[in-house]
Amino acid sequence: MARCQVAHACSILPRLRCVSAPATRTGAKQTNLSNHLRVLREAGVVETEPCGRFTYYKLRPDVIESVAGSFTALATAARATRAADTKRACP
């Protein structure tokens, strides 16, 4: 189970969801999914809303867009390096 899969499972759910909904959708164990969601929460990718003994999660689209932009810039730099066939000197 990759964190991208967890994020995708959260994104296609129509409203705030607790861990059981993405767990059912992905087939992952709730404890495994909870750990992934904790990491995503600590990274600021998902928001949480406590409700009694449950915690509900939702994605933060602004953060996803920012990460996507960073990966786009990284891919552009990688293509330029590959096209120039430049190598960094090893010490």
mmCIF file of C-alpha atoms in Angstrom:
data_model
loop_
_atom_site.group_PDB
_atom_site.id
_atom_site.type_symbol
_atom_site.label_atom_id
_atom_site.label_comp_id
_atom_site.label_asym_id
_atom_site.label_seq_id
_atom_site.Cartn_x
_atom_site.Cartn_y
_atom_site.Cartn_z
ATOM 1 C CA MET A 1 0.000 0.000 0.000
ATOM 2 C CA ALA A 2 1.585 3.268 -1.120
ATOM 3 C CA ARG A 3 0.677 6.644 0.323
ATOM 4 C CA CYS A 4 -0.358 7.768 -3.143
ATOM 5 C CA GLN A 5 -2.963 4.998 -3.153
ATOM 6 C CA VAL A 6 -4.214 6.163 0.243
ATOM 7 C CA ALA A 7 -4.437 9.752 -0.991
ATOM 8 C CA HIS A 8 -6.256 8.600 -4.125
ATOM 9 C CA ALA A 9 -8.741 6.582 -2.059
ATOM 10 C CA CYS A 10 -9.437 9.703 0.022
ATOM 11 C CA SER A 11 -9.808 11.892 -3.056
ATOM 12 C CA ILE A 12 -12.543 9.859 -4.701
ATOM 13 C CA LEU A 13 -14.704 9.718 -1.596
ATOM 14 C CA PRO A 14 -17.363 12.445 -1.714
ATOM 15 C CA ARG A 15 -17.011 13.736 1.852
ATOM 16 C CA LEU A 16 -14.920 13.503 5.004
ATOM 17 C CA ARG A 17 -14.227 9.874 5.784
ATOM 18 C CA CYS A 18 -12.858 7.874 8.670
ATOM 19 C CA VAL A 19 -10.274 5.158 8.123
ATOM 20 C CA SER A 20 -12.798 2.393 7.490
ATOM 21 C CA ALA A 21 -14.010 3.803 4.136
ATOM 22 C CA PRO A 22 -10.611 3.966 2.391
ATOM 23 C CA ALA A 23 -9.681 0.648 4.045
ATOM 24 C CA THR A 24 -12.711 -0.992 2.458
ATOM 25 C CA ARG A 25 -11.954 0.632 -0.891
ATOM 26 C CA THR A 26 -8.253 -0.345 -0.950
ATOM 27 C CA GLY A 27 -8.352 -3.645 0.910
ATOM 28 C CA ALA A 28 -5.723 -2.406 3.359
ATOM 29 C CA LYS A 29 -5.813 -3.130 7.071
ATOM 30 C CA GLN A 30 -7.066 -0.200 9.145
ATOM 31 C CA THR A 31 -3.901 -0.045 11.250
ATOM 32 C CA ASN A 32 -1.721 0.169 8.128
ATOM 33 C CA LEU A 33 -3.991 2.810 6.626
ATOM 34 C CA SER A 34 -4.028 4.783 9.880
ATOM 35 C CA ASN A 35 -0.237 4.891 9.867
ATOM 36 C CA HIS A 36 -0.175 6.145 6.266
ATOM 37 C CA LEU A 37 -2.804 8.778 7.062
ATOM 38 C CA ARG A 38 -0.798 9.896 10.106
ATOM 39 C CA VAL A 39 2.254 10.471 7.913
ATOM 40 C CA LEU A 40 0.135 12.328 5.345
ATOM 41 C CA ARG A 41 -1.372 14.439 8.146
ATOM 42 C CA GLU A 42 2.068 15.263 9.562
ATOM 43 C CA ALA A 43 3.176 16.273 6.060
ATOM 44 C CA GLY A 44 0.129 18.553 5.748
ATOM 45 C CA VAL A 45 -1.409 16.604 2.856
ATOM 46 C CA VAL A 46 -4.611 15.694 4.717
ATOM 47 C CA GLU A 47 -6.678 17.528 7.302
ATOM 48 C CA THR A 48 -8.338 15.789 10.200
ATOM 49 C CA GLU A 49 -11.572 16.411 12.028
ATOM 50 C CA PRO A 50 -12.082 14.534 15.287
ATOM 51 C CA CYS A 51 -15.615 13.352 15.961
ATOM 52 C CA GLY A 52 -16.039 11.299 19.118
ATOM 53 C CA ARG A 53 -13.811 8.251 18.907
ATOM 54 C CA PHE A 54 -13.369 8.615 15.132
ATOM 55 C CA THR A 55 -11.122 10.895 13.118
ATOM 56 C CA TYR A 56 -12.272 12.017 9.705
ATOM 57 C CA TYR A 57 -9.799 12.817 6.907
ATOM 58 C CA LYS A 58 -9.875 14.944 3.783
ATOM 59 C CA LEU A 59 -7.228 15.909 1.248
ATOM 60 C CA ARG A 60 -5.852 19.438 0.983
ATOM 61 C CA PRO A 61 -5.980 20.192 -2.768
ATOM 62 C CA ASP A 62 -3.677 23.221 -2.424
ATOM 63 C CA VAL A 63 -0.914 21.021 -1.023
ATOM 64 C CA ILE A 64 -1.448 18.388 -3.733
ATOM 65 C CA GLU A 65 -1.162 21.101 -6.413
ATOM 66 C CA SER A 66 2.012 22.445 -4.807
ATOM 67 C CA VAL A 67 3.589 18.972 -4.707
ATOM 68 C CA ALA A 68 2.547 18.376 -8.321
ATOM 69 C CA GLY A 69 4.222 21.652 -9.312
ATOM 70 C CA SER A 70 7.398 20.645 -7.502
ATOM 71 C CA PHE A 71 7.468 17.305 -9.304
ATOM 72 C CA THR A 72 6.884 19.054 -12.633
ATOM 73 C CA ALA A 73 9.871 21.329 -11.980
ATOM 74 C CA LEU A 74 11.958 18.326 -10.935
ATOM 75 C CA ALA A 75 11.027 16.437 -14.111
ATOM 76 C CA THR A 76 11.944 19.471 -16.239
ATOM 77 C CA ALA A 77 15.357 19.713 -14.564
ATOM 78 C CA ALA A 78 15.923 15.965 -14.978
ATOM 79 C CA ARG A 79 15.067 16.137 -18.691
ATOM 80 C CA ALA A 80 17.483 19.058 -19.189
ATOM 81 C CA THR A 81 20.270 17.212 -17.375
ATOM 82 C CA ARG A 82 19.646 14.056 -19.353
ATOM 83 C CA ALA A 83 19.503 15.938 -22.673
ATOM 84 C CA ALA A 84 22.779 17.736 -21.918
ATOM 85 C CA ASP A 85 24.298 14.460 -20.726
ATOM 86 C CA THR A 86 25.963 16.355 -17.896
ATOM 87 C CA LYS A 87 27.563 14.503 -15.049
ATOM 88 C CA ARG A 88 28.614 15.935 -11.740
ATOM 89 C CA ALA A 89 32.228 15.324 -10.857
ATOM 90 C CA CYS A 90 32.695 12.879 -8.020
ATOM 91 C CA PRO A 91 34.948 14.081 -5.183
#
